[in-house]
């Protein structure tokens, strides 16, 4: 794989450069548990070098016109498409996504954000004048971006592209667990002619490289996606310099299914969406809320979905679920499955251990728990694996109460044959995104959460806005009085 040529270097000021130290980390293929590459790990001095390059490039990049920015960034999609298969192979290798999922969802998600950001930039209103006051939205400065391993291109594209579109310069630290796709993305931006220093990339871990980036006084905004615990650490590191911090964190999304919908179809769809990407999606509908008297029926339908899924080798085009990303993730999921059983949840499918016939790799059995109550750990903690918790409710108000009974608020889902009811319930759910009746995913909607799911919004014009400062120039208009 070509990207391995640059895996032990960083991209700073338009060049691939050697690290300041020799610390390295193996990239582990989660399907084999064996190394498939190696990256250099950045120290604080490497991060400082990247930030200083971004700071030096900011004045020129922020001053160019919208048309000039569009011309440069507009070269990215065609290069990305040309390297799409290589990107898909890298994502499948580094984080275990089935190759079909990588080709049909993981890689295209990045392209969708790239193209949507370009369209949003074409129409973004950076200035408006009212009552003699010019309101102008200006790039905030250097953006530090930390991205996760579960949807690597989705998250890299929906941070990097809006930041660059806004006129910011960037230092990206991708996940050290799944860095190969970020290296390819970096090569794409370099080929597109993004000016030196405007985009920089260092590999490294959170406690060293991530903290150095968040603490750096020349970084004006931090955008982080990952666990709530890590997000808190980023915010604490950023606090002394009073920089803006954007966080897209954990989730425990409720999927309310009302009996007036096509119930069996809604349960099947909900289970499939929960298990997709091996359950490693922050907005996965992991809590399925159904009427008490339909609990057994729901468990049966969801169990059939779980038992039908083909779990195995990510390189096989027929595989539907690959491994989870790492040994630590595998062990955490196993512990939570055990906790669910110990606390009295009823196991309808799956359970502990690997699926039958798989003795190597971080494979988890698609698992369904029924009769889950809100005081159970599996109802409150983000599991980030293919585990579905089915909870019973008494009526509409009870369903809303249960949906809002966790500290998270990233996403929620409502299935109802009555659009009036679906809309009414959606307005009462404390979540950043509420999807009704299986509506298609879109990059046009703002994405982000309430509560412990973070703050700020990503995607389209909403993503661009997060990287802008608002300035009021009073007396700008011809009829304004001087003060």
CSV table of C-alpha atoms in Angstrom, one decimal:
chain,number,residue,atom,x,y,z
A,1,UNK,CA,0.0,0.0,0.0
A,2,UNK,CA,1.5,3.3,-1.1
A,3,UNK,CA,0.5,5.2,2.0
A,4,UNK,CA,2.8,3.1,4.1
A,5,UNK,CA,5.7,5.0,2.5
A,6,UNK,CA,4.7,8.1,4.5
A,7,UNK,CA,3.5,6.3,7.7
A,8,UNK,CA,6.7,7.1,9.6
A,9,UNK,CA,6.7,10.7,8.7
A,10,UNK,CA,4.5,13.8,9.3
A,11,UNK,CA,3.2,16.3,6.8
A,12,UNK,CA,4.3,19.8,7.9
A,13,UNK,CA,4.5,23.0,5.9
A,14,UNK,CA,3.9,21.2,2.6
A,15,UNK,CA,6.4,18.4,3.0
A,16,UNK,CA,6.7,14.9,4.5
A,17,UNK,CA,9.2,15.3,7.3
A,18,UNK,CA,11.0,13.1,9.8
A,19,UNK,CA,9.8,13.0,13.4
A,20,UNK,CA,11.9,14.6,16.2
A,21,UNK,CA,12.1,11.2,18.0
A,22,UNK,CA,12.0,7.5,17.2
A,23,UNK,CA,8.9,6.5,19.1
A,24,UNK,CA,6.7,4.3,16.9
A,25,UNK,CA,3.5,2.3,17.2
A,26,UNK,CA,2.3,-0.7,15.3
A,27,UNK,CA,-0.9,-0.5,13.3
A,28,UNK,CA,-2.8,-3.7,14.2
A,29,UNK,CA,-5.1,-5.4,11.8
A,30,UNK,CA,-8.1,-6.2,14.0
A,31,UNK,CA,-9.1,-9.2,11.8
A,32,UNK,CA,-5.7,-11.0,12.4
A,33,UNK,CA,-4.4,-9.3,15.6
A,34,UNK,CA,-1.1,-8.8,13.7
A,35,UNK,CA,0.8,-5.7,12.7
A,36,UNK,CA,0.0,-4.4,9.2
A,37,UNK,CA,2.2,-1.2,9.4
A,38,UNK,CA,3.8,1.3,11.7
A,39,UNK,CA,3.5,5.0,12.4
A,40,UNK,CA,5.8,7.5,14.1
A,41,UNK,CA,4.4,9.1,17.2
A,42,UNK,CA,4.6,12.9,17.5
A,43,UNK,CA,6.1,14.6,20.5
A,44,UNK,CA,5.3,18.1,21.6
A,45,UNK,CA,8.0,19.6,19.4
A,46,UNK,CA,6.5,18.0,16.3
A,47,UNK,CA,3.1,19.4,17.2
A,48,UNK,CA,4.7,22.8,17.8
A,49,UNK,CA,6.4,22.7,14.4
A,50,UNK,CA,3.1,21.9,12.7
A,51,UNK,CA,1.2,24.6,14.6
A,52,UNK,CA,3.8,27.2,13.8
A,53,UNK,CA,3.6,26.3,10.1
A,54,UNK,CA,-0.2,26.7,10.2
A,55,UNK,CA,0.1,30.0,12.1
A,56,UNK,CA,2.5,31.3,9.5
A,57,UNK,CA,0.2,30.3,6.6
A,58,UNK,CA,-2.9,31.7,8.1
A,59,UNK,CA,-2.6,35.4,7.0
A,60,UNK,CA,-2.3,34.5,3.3
A,61,UNK,CA,-4.9,31.7,3.3
A,62,UNK,CA,-7.5,33.7,5.2
A,63,UNK,CA,-7.1,36.7,2.9
A,64,UNK,CA,-7.7,34.9,-0.5
A,65,UNK,CA,-11.1,35.3,-2.1
A,66,UNK,CA,-13.9,32.7,-2.0
A,67,UNK,CA,-13.3,32.0,-5.7
A,68,UNK,CA,-9.6,31.3,-5.1
A,69,UNK,CA,-10.3,29.0,-2.2
A,70,UNK,CA,-12.9,27.1,-4.3
A,71,UNK,CA,-10.5,26.7,-7.1
A,72,UNK,CA,-7.9,25.0,-4.8
A,73,UNK,CA,-10.3,22.9,-2.7
A,74,UNK,CA,-12.4,22.1,-5.8
A,75,UNK,CA,-9.5,19.9,-7.1
A,76,UNK,CA,-9.9,17.5,-4.2
A,77,UNK,CA,-13.0,15.5,-5.2
A,78,UNK,CA,-11.6,14.1,-8.5
A,79,UNK,CA,-8.3,13.0,-6.8
A,80,UNK,CA,-10.3,11.5,-4.0
A,81,UNK,CA,-12.4,9.5,-6.4
A,82,UNK,CA,-9.4,8.3,-8.3
A,83,UNK,CA,-7.9,6.9,-5.0
A,84,UNK,CA,-11.2,5.6,-3.6
A,85,UNK,CA,-10.4,1.9,-3.9
A,86,UNK,CA,-7.0,2.5,-2.1
A,87,UNK,CA,-8.9,4.4,0.6
A,88,UNK,CA,-11.4,1.6,1.0
A,89,UNK,CA,-8.7,-1.0,1.3
A,90,UNK,CA,-6.9,1.1,3.9
A,91,UNK,CA,-10.0,1.6,6.0
A,92,UNK,CA,-10.8,-2.1,5.9
A,93,UNK,CA,-7.3,-3.0,6.9
A,94,UNK,CA,-6.9,-0.5,9.8
A,95,UNK,CA,-10.2,-0.7,11.5
A,96,UNK,CA,-11.8,-4.0,10.3
A,97,UNK,CA,-14.6,-2.6,8.2
A,98,UNK,CA,-16.0,-5.2,5.7
A,99,UNK,CA,-14.6,-4.2,2.3
A,100,UNK,CA,-18.2,-3.8,0.9
A,101,UNK,CA,-19.0,-1.4,3.8
A,102,UNK,CA,-15.8,0.5,3.2
A,103,UNK,CA,-16.5,0.8,-0.5
A,104,UNK,CA,-20.2,1.6,-0.2
A,105,UNK,CA,-20.3,3.7,2.9
A,106,UNK,CA,-17.0,4.6,4.6
A,107,UNK,CA,-15.2,6.0,1.7
A,108,UNK,CA,-18.2,7.7,0.0
A,109,UNK,CA,-19.0,9.4,3.3
A,110,UNK,CA,-15.8,11.4,3.0
A,111,UNK,CA,-16.5,12.4,-0.6
A,112,UNK,CA,-20.1,13.4,0.4
A,113,UNK,CA,-18.7,15.8,3.0
A,114,UNK,CA,-16.1,17.2,0.6
A,115,UNK,CA,-18.7,18.0,-2.0
A,116,UNK,CA,-21.3,19.4,0.4
A,117,UNK,CA,-18.7,21.7,2.0
A,118,UNK,CA,-17.7,23.0,-1.4
A,119,UNK,CA,-21.4,23.7,-2.2
A,120,UNK,CA,-21.9,25.4,1.2
A,121,UNK,CA,-18.8,27.6,0.6
A,122,UNK,CA,-20.2,28.7,-2.8
A,123,UNK,CA,-23.3,30.1,-1.1
A,124,UNK,CA,-22.1,31.1,2.4
A,125,UNK,CA,-23.0,34.6,3.5
A,126,UNK,CA,-19.9,35.9,5.1
A,127,UNK,CA,-21.1,39.5,5.4
A,128,UNK,CA,-24.3,41.3,5.9
A,129,UNK,CA,-25.1,45.0,6.6
A,130,UNK,CA,-28.0,46.2,8.7
A,131,UNK,CA,-28.7,49.6,10.3
A,132,UNK,CA,-25.3,50.8,9.3
A,133,UNK,CA,-23.6,47.9,11.1
A,134,UNK,CA,-21.5,45.5,9.0
A,135,UNK,CA,-21.6,41.9,10.5
A,136,UNK,CA,-18.7,40.0,9.1
A,137,UNK,CA,-17.8,36.4,9.8
A,138,UNK,CA,-14.0,35.9,9.7
A,139,UNK,CA,-11.8,32.7,10.1
A,140,UNK,CA,-10.9,32.1,13.7
A,141,UNK,CA,-7.3,31.1,13.0
A,142,UNK,CA,-5.4,27.8,13.5
A,143,UNK,CA,-7.7,24.8,13.9
A,144,UNK,CA,-6.5,21.8,15.8
A,145,UNK,CA,-8.5,18.7,14.7
A,146,UNK,CA,-8.5,15.3,16.4
A,147,UNK,CA,-10.5,12.6,14.7
A,148,UNK,CA,-11.6,9.0,15.6
A,149,UNK,CA,-11.1,5.6,14.1
A,150,UNK,CA,-14.7,4.4,13.6
A,151,UNK,CA,-15.6,6.5,10.6
A,152,UNK,CA,-12.2,7.9,9.7
A,153,UNK,CA,-13.0,9.6,6.4
A,154,UNK,CA,-16.4,10.8,7.4
A,155,UNK,CA,-14.9,12.6,10.4
A,156,UNK,CA,-11.7,13.9,8.8
A,157,UNK,CA,-13.6,15.3,5.8
A,158,UNK,CA,-16.3,17.0,7.9
A,159,UNK,CA,-13.6,18.7,10.0
A,160,UNK,CA,-10.8,19.5,7.6
A,161,UNK,CA,-13.0,20.8,4.7
A,162,UNK,CA,-15.2,23.2,6.7
A,163,UNK,CA,-12.1,24.6,8.5
A,164,UNK,CA,-10.3,25.2,5.2
A,165,UNK,CA,-13.4,26.6,3.6
A,166,UNK,CA,-13.8,29.1,6.4
A,167,UNK,CA,-10.3,30.3,5.8
A,168,UNK,CA,-8.6,28.6,8.8
A,169,UNK,CA,-5.4,26.7,8.6
A,170,UNK,CA,-5.3,23.2,10.0
A,171,UNK,CA,-3.3,20.7,12.1
A,172,UNK,CA,-4.9,17.3,12.0
A,173,UNK,CA,-4.1,14.5,14.5
A,174,UNK,CA,-6.0,11.4,13.3
A,175,UNK,CA,-6.5,8.3,15.4
A,176,UNK,CA,-3.3,6.4,16.0
A,177,UNK,CA,-5.4,3.2,15.8
A,178,UNK,CA,-6.5,3.9,12.2
A,179,UNK,CA,-4.0,6.3,10.6
A,180,UNK,CA,-3.6,4.9,7.1
A,181,UNK,CA,-6.7,6.6,5.6
A,182,UNK,CA,-5.6,9.9,7.0
A,183,UNK,CA,-2.2,9.6,5.2
A,184,UNK,CA,-4.0,8.9,1.9
A,185,UNK,CA,-6.2,12.0,2.5
A,186,UNK,CA,-3.1,14.1,3.2
A,187,UNK,CA,-1.5,12.9,0.0
A,188,UNK,CA,-4.8,13.9,-1.8
A,189,UNK,CA,-4.7,17.4,-0.4
A,190,UNK,CA,-1.0,17.8,-1.3
A,191,UNK,CA,-1.7,16.7,-4.9
A,192,UNK,CA,-4.6,19.2,-5.1
A,193,UNK,CA,-2.2,22.0,-4.4
A,194,UNK,CA,-3.3,23.1,-1.0
A,195,UNK,CA,-0.6,25.7,-0.1
A,196,UNK,CA,2.2,24.8,2.2
A,197,UNK,CA,1.3,25.2,5.9
A,198,UNK,CA,-2.4,25.5,5.3
A,199,UNK,CA,-2.9,21.8,6.0
A,200,UNK,CA,-0.6,19.8,8.3
A,201,UNK,CA,-0.9,16.3,9.8
A,202,UNK,CA,0.9,14.6,12.6
A,203,UNK,CA,0.3,11.1,14.0
A,204,UNK,CA,0.4,10.5,17.7
A,205,UNK,CA,-1.5,9.5,20.8
A,206,UNK,CA,-3.9,11.6,22.8
A,207,UNK,CA,-2.0,12.1,26.1
A,208,UNK,CA,1.1,13.4,24.2
A,209,UNK,CA,0.3,14.8,20.8
A,210,UNK,CA,-3.4,15.5,21.4
A,211,UNK,CA,-2.7,17.3,24.6
A,212,UNK,CA,0.1,19.3,23.1
A,213,UNK,CA,-2.2,20.4,20.3
A,214,UNK,CA,-5.1,21.4,22.7
A,215,UNK,CA,-2.7,23.3,24.9
A,216,UNK,CA,-0.9,25.2,22.2
A,217,UNK,CA,-1.4,29.0,22.5
A,218,UNK,CA,-1.3,29.5,18.7
A,219,UNK,CA,-4.3,27.1,18.2
A,220,UNK,CA,-7.5,29.1,18.2
A,221,UNK,CA,-10.1,26.3,18.0
A,222,UNK,CA,-10.1,22.6,18.8
A,223,UNK,CA,-12.5,20.2,17.2
A,224,UNK,CA,-12.5,16.7,18.7
A,225,UNK,CA,-14.5,13.6,18.0
A,226,UNK,CA,-14.1,10.6,20.3
A,227,UNK,CA,-15.1,9.4,23.8
A,228,UNK,CA,-16.7,11.7,26.3
A,229,UNK,CA,-13.8,11.1,28.7
A,230,UNK,CA,-11.2,12.1,26.1
A,231,UNK,CA,-13.3,15.1,25.1
A,232,UNK,CA,-13.2,16.3,28.7
A,233,UNK,CA,-9.4,16.0,28.7
A,234,UNK,CA,-9.2,18.0,25.5
A,235,UNK,CA,-11.4,20.7,27.0
A,236,UNK,CA,-9.3,20.9,30.2
A,237,UNK,CA,-6.1,21.2,28.2
A,238,UNK,CA,-7.6,23.9,26.1
A,239,UNK,CA,-9.1,25.9,29.0
A,240,UNK,CA,-6.0,27.9,30.0
A,241,UNK,CA,-5.8,29.5,26.5
A,242,UNK,CA,-9.6,30.1,26.4
A,243,UNK,CA,-9.9,28.7,22.9
A,244,UNK,CA,-13.1,27.5,21.3
A,245,UNK,CA,-13.6,23.7,21.8
A,246,UNK,CA,-16.0,21.7,19.6
A,247,UNK,CA,-16.8,18.2,20.8
A,248,UNK,CA,-18.7,15.4,19.1
A,249,UNK,CA,-18.7,12.7,21.8
A,250,UNK,CA,-20.5,9.6,22.9
A,251,UNK,CA,-24.1,8.5,22.4
A,252,UNK,CA,-26.7,6.2,23.6
A,253,UNK,CA,-29.4,6.8,21.1
A,254,UNK,CA,-33.0,5.7,21.6
A,255,UNK,CA,-35.1,4.3,18.8
A,256,UNK,CA,-38.8,4.7,19.8
A,257,UNK,CA,-41.0,2.3,17.8
A,258,UNK,CA,-44.8,2.9,18.1
A,259,UNK,CA,-47.2,0.1,17.4
A,260,UNK,CA,-49.0,2.1,14.6
A,261,UNK,CA,-46.0,1.6,12.3
A,262,UNK,CA,-45.0,-1.5,10.3
A,263,UNK,CA,-43.7,-2.9,13.5
A,264,UNK,CA,-41.7,-5.9,12.2
A,265,UNK,CA,-40.0,-3.8,9.5
A,266,UNK,CA,-39.1,-1.1,12.0
A,267,UNK,CA,-37.6,-3.6,14.4
A,268,UNK,CA,-35.6,-5.2,11.6
A,269,UNK,CA,-34.3,-1.9,10.4
A,270,UNK,CA,-33.5,-0.7,13.9
A,271,UNK,CA,-31.5,-3.9,14.6
A,272,UNK,CA,-29.6,-3.7,11.4
A,273,UNK,CA,-28.7,-0.1,12.0
A,274,UNK,CA,-27.5,-0.9,15.6
A,275,UNK,CA,-25.3,-3.7,14.4
A,276,UNK,CA,-23.9,-1.8,11.3
A,277,UNK,CA,-20.2,-1.0,11.4
A,278,UNK,CA,-20.0,-3.7,14.1
A,279,UNK,CA,-21.9,-1.3,16.4
A,280,UNK,CA,-19.1,1.3,16.2
A,281,UNK,CA,-21.1,4.4,15.4
A,282,UNK,CA,-21.7,7.1,17.9
A,283,UNK,CA,-25.2,7.7,16.7
A,284,UNK,CA,-26.2,4.0,16.5
A,285,UNK,CA,-29.8,3.3,17.7
A,286,UNK,CA,-28.6,1.1,20.6
A,287,UNK,CA,-31.7,1.4,22.8
A,288,UNK,CA,-34.8,0.1,21.1
A,289,UNK,CA,-38.0,1.3,23.0
A,290,UNK,CA,-41.2,-0.7,22.4
A,291,UNK,CA,-44.5,-1.2,24.1
A,292,UNK,CA,-44.3,-3.7,27.0
A,293,UNK,CA,-46.8,-6.0,25.4
A,294,UNK,CA,-44.6,-6.3,22.3
A,295,UNK,CA,-41.4,-7.0,24.1
A,296,UNK,CA,-41.3,-10.8,23.3
A,297,UNK,CA,-42.2,-10.2,19.7
A,298,UNK,CA,-39.5,-7.6,19.4
A,299,UNK,CA,-36.8,-9.8,21.0
A,300,UNK,CA,-37.7,-12.6,18.5
A,301,UNK,CA,-37.4,-10.3,15.5
A,302,UNK,CA,-34.2,-8.7,16.6
A,303,UNK,CA,-32.7,-12.0,17.5
A,304,UNK,CA,-33.4,-13.3,14.0
A,305,UNK,CA,-31.6,-10.3,12.5
A,306,UNK,CA,-28.6,-10.9,14.8
A,307,UNK,CA,-28.4,-14.6,14.0
A,308,UNK,CA,-28.6,-14.0,10.3
A,309,UNK,CA,-25.6,-11.6,10.1
A,310,UNK,CA,-22.5,-12.9,8.4
A,311,UNK,CA,-19.6,-12.1,10.7
A,312,UNK,CA,-16.0,-12.7,9.5
A,313,UNK,CA,-13.1,-11.8,7.2
A,314,UNK,CA,-13.4,-8.1,6.2
A,315,UNK,CA,-11.7,-8.9,2.8
A,316,UNK,CA,-14.7,-11.1,1.9
A,317,UNK,CA,-17.3,-9.1,-0.1
A,318,UNK,CA,-20.0,-11.2,1.5
A,319,UNK,CA,-19.1,-10.3,5.1
A,320,UNK,CA,-21.6,-8.0,6.8
A,321,UNK,CA,-19.8,-7.5,10.2
A,322,UNK,CA,-16.1,-7.3,10.7
A,323,UNK,CA,-14.2,-7.3,14.0
A,324,UNK,CA,-14.3,-4.4,16.5
A,325,UNK,CA,-11.2,-2.3,16.3
A,326,UNK,CA,-8.9,-3.4,19.1
A,327,UNK,CA,-8.2,-5.8,21.9
A,328,UNK,CA,-9.2,-3.2,24.5
A,329,UNK,CA,-12.5,-2.5,22.7
A,330,UNK,CA,-13.2,-6.2,22.5
A,331,UNK,CA,-12.5,-6.7,26.2
A,332,UNK,CA,-14.7,-3.8,27.2
A,333,UNK,CA,-17.6,-5.0,25.1
A,334,UNK,CA,-17.3,-8.5,26.6
A,335,UNK,CA,-17.3,-7.0,30.1
A,336,UNK,CA,-20.5,-5.1,29.4
A,337,UNK,CA,-22.2,-8.1,27.9
A,338,UNK,CA,-21.4,-9.9,31.1
A,339,UNK,CA,-22.7,-7.0,33.1
A,340,UNK,CA,-26.0,-7.0,31.2
A,341,UNK,CA,-26.6,-10.6,32.1
A,342,UNK,CA,-25.6,-10.2,35.7
A,343,UNK,CA,-28.0,-7.3,36.1
A,344,UNK,CA,-31.0,-9.3,34.8
A,345,UNK,CA,-31.3,-8.4,31.2
A,346,UNK,CA,-32.7,-11.3,29.1
A,347,UNK,CA,-30.3,-12.5,26.4
A,348,UNK,CA,-32.2,-13.1,23.2
A,349,UNK,CA,-29.2,-13.6,20.8
A,350,UNK,CA,-25.4,-13.6,20.9
A,351,UNK,CA,-23.6,-13.2,24.2
A,352,UNK,CA,-20.0,-13.4,25.3
A,353,UNK,CA,-17.1,-14.7,23.3
A,354,UNK,CA,-16.4,-14.8,19.6
A,355,UNK,CA,-18.8,-16.1,17.0
A,356,UNK,CA,-18.6,-19.8,16.2
A,357,UNK,CA,-15.7,-20.7,14.0
A,358,UNK,CA,-13.7,-17.5,14.6
A,359,UNK,CA,-10.7,-18.1,16.9
A,360,UNK,CA,-8.6,-15.1,15.9
A,361,UNK,CA,-9.5,-11.4,15.5
A,362,UNK,CA,-11.6,-9.1,17.7
A,363,UNK,CA,-14.9,-10.5,16.6
A,364,UNK,CA,-18.0,-9.9,18.8
A,365,UNK,CA,-21.2,-11.9,18.5
A,366,UNK,CA,-24.2,-9.7,17.5
A,367,UNK,CA,-26.0,-9.5,20.8
A,368,UNK,CA,-29.6,-8.7,21.7
A,369,UNK,CA,-30.8,-8.1,25.3
A,370,UNK,CA,-34.5,-7.7,26.2
A,371,UNK,CA,-36.3,-6.5,29.3
A,372,UNK,CA,-33.6,-3.9,29.8
A,373,UNK,CA,-34.3,-1.2,32.4
A,374,UNK,CA,-32.9,2.3,32.6
A,375,UNK,CA,-31.0,1.5,35.8
A,376,UNK,CA,-28.8,-1.2,34.1
A,377,UNK,CA,-25.3,-0.3,32.9
A,378,UNK,CA,-26.0,-1.4,29.4
A,379,UNK,CA,-28.8,1.1,29.2
A,380,UNK,CA,-26.6,4.0,30.3
A,381,UNK,CA,-23.1,3.4,29.0
A,382,UNK,CA,-22.0,3.6,25.4
A,383,UNK,CA,-20.9,0.0,24.5
A,384,UNK,CA,-19.6,0.8,21.0
A,385,UNK,CA,-20.1,-2.8,19.8
A,386,UNK,CA,-22.9,-4.8,18.2
A,387,UNK,CA,-25.1,-4.9,21.3
A,388,UNK,CA,-28.8,-4.0,21.2
A,389,UNK,CA,-30.8,-3.2,24.4
A,390,UNK,CA,-34.6,-3.5,24.1
A,391,UNK,CA,-36.6,-1.5,26.7
A,392,UNK,CA,-40.3,-1.5,27.3
A,393,UNK,CA,-42.5,1.6,27.7
A,394,UNK,CA,-46.1,2.1,28.9
A,395,UNK,CA,-47.2,5.0,26.7
A,396,UNK,CA,-45.9,7.9,24.6
A,397,UNK,CA,-44.9,10.0,27.6
A,398,UNK,CA,-43.1,7.1,29.1
A,399,UNK,CA,-41.2,6.4,25.9
A,400,UNK,CA,-40.1,10.0,25.8
A,401,UNK,CA,-39.0,9.8,29.4
A,402,UNK,CA,-37.0,6.7,28.7
A,403,UNK,CA,-35.4,8.2,25.6
A,404,UNK,CA,-34.2,11.2,27.6
A,405,UNK,CA,-33.0,9.1,30.6
A,406,UNK,CA,-29.3,9.1,29.8
A,407,UNK,CA,-26.8,11.9,30.0
A,408,UNK,CA,-26.2,11.6,26.3
A,409,UNK,CA,-28.1,13.4,23.5
A,410,UNK,CA,-26.4,12.8,20.1
A,411,UNK,CA,-29.2,11.2,18.1
A,412,UNK,CA,-32.6,9.7,18.4
A,413,UNK,CA,-35.0,7.8,16.1
A,414,UNK,CA,-38.8,7.7,16.0
A,415,UNK,CA,-40.9,5.2,14.0
A,416,UNK,CA,-44.7,5.9,13.7
A,417,UNK,CA,-47.5,5.5,11.2
A,418,UNK,CA,-48.6,9.0,12.2
A,419,UNK,CA,-46.3,11.8,11.0
A,420,UNK,CA,-48.1,14.1,13.4
A,421,UNK,CA,-47.1,11.9,16.3
A,422,UNK,CA,-43.5,11.4,15.0
A,423,UNK,CA,-43.0,15.1,14.8
A,424,UNK,CA,-44.6,15.8,18.2
A,425,UNK,CA,-42.3,13.2,19.9
A,426,UNK,CA,-39.2,14.4,18.0
A,427,UNK,CA,-39.6,17.9,19.5
A,428,UNK,CA,-39.5,16.5,23.0
A,429,UNK,CA,-36.4,14.4,22.6
A,430,UNK,CA,-33.1,15.9,23.9
A,431,UNK,CA,-30.9,15.0,21.0
A,432,UNK,CA,-29.0,16.9,18.3
A,433,UNK,CA,-30.5,14.8,15.4
A,434,UNK,CA,-33.8,13.0,15.4
A,435,UNK,CA,-34.6,10.8,12.4
A,436,UNK,CA,-38.1,9.9,11.5
A,437,UNK,CA,-39.3,6.7,9.9
A,438,UNK,CA,-36.0,5.6,8.5
A,439,UNK,CA,-35.2,8.9,6.6
A,440,UNK,CA,-32.0,8.7,4.6
A,441,UNK,CA,-28.7,9.9,6.0
A,442,UNK,CA,-27.7,13.3,4.7
A,443,UNK,CA,-24.6,15.6,5.0
A,444,UNK,CA,-26.9,18.7,4.8
A,445,UNK,CA,-28.2,18.3,8.3
A,446,UNK,CA,-26.1,19.7,11.2
A,447,UNK,CA,-24.6,17.0,13.4
A,448,UNK,CA,-23.8,17.2,17.1
A,449,UNK,CA,-25.3,16.6,20.5
A,450,UNK,CA,-26.8,17.7,23.7
A,451,UNK,CA,-25.3,17.0,27.2
A,452,UNK,CA,-22.4,14.6,27.4
A,453,UNK,CA,-22.6,14.1,23.6
A,454,UNK,CA,-20.8,17.4,23.2
A,455,UNK,CA,-21.3,20.8,21.7
A,456,UNK,CA,-21.0,22.5,18.4
A,457,UNK,CA,-22.2,21.3,15.0
A,458,UNK,CA,-20.6,19.7,12.0
A,459,UNK,CA,-21.6,19.3,8.3
A,460,UNK,CA,-22.4,21.7,5.5
A,461,UNK,CA,-22.8,25.4,6.3
A,462,UNK,CA,-23.2,24.6,10.0
A,463,UNK,CA,-19.7,23.1,10.0
A,464,UNK,CA,-18.2,26.2,8.3
A,465,UNK,CA,-19.9,28.5,10.9
A,466,UNK,CA,-18.0,26.8,13.8
A,467,UNK,CA,-14.7,27.9,12.4
A,468,UNK,CA,-15.7,31.6,12.1
A,469,UNK,CA,-15.6,34.6,14.5
A,470,UNK,CA,-18.3,37.2,14.3
A,471,UNK,CA,-17.2,40.9,14.0
A,472,UNK,CA,-19.5,43.9,14.2
A,473,UNK,CA,-18.2,47.1,12.5
A,474,UNK,CA,-20.5,49.8,13.9
A,475,UNK,CA,-20.8,53.0,11.8
A,476,UNK,CA,-19.9,51.1,8.6
A,477,UNK,CA,-22.9,52.3,6.6
A,478,UNK,CA,-23.1,55.7,4.9
A,479,UNK,CA,-25.9,56.9,7.2
A,480,UNK,CA,-24.2,55.8,10.4
A,481,UNK,CA,-23.3,58.4,13.0
A,482,UNK,CA,-19.7,58.6,14.2
A,483,UNK,CA,-19.2,57.9,17.8
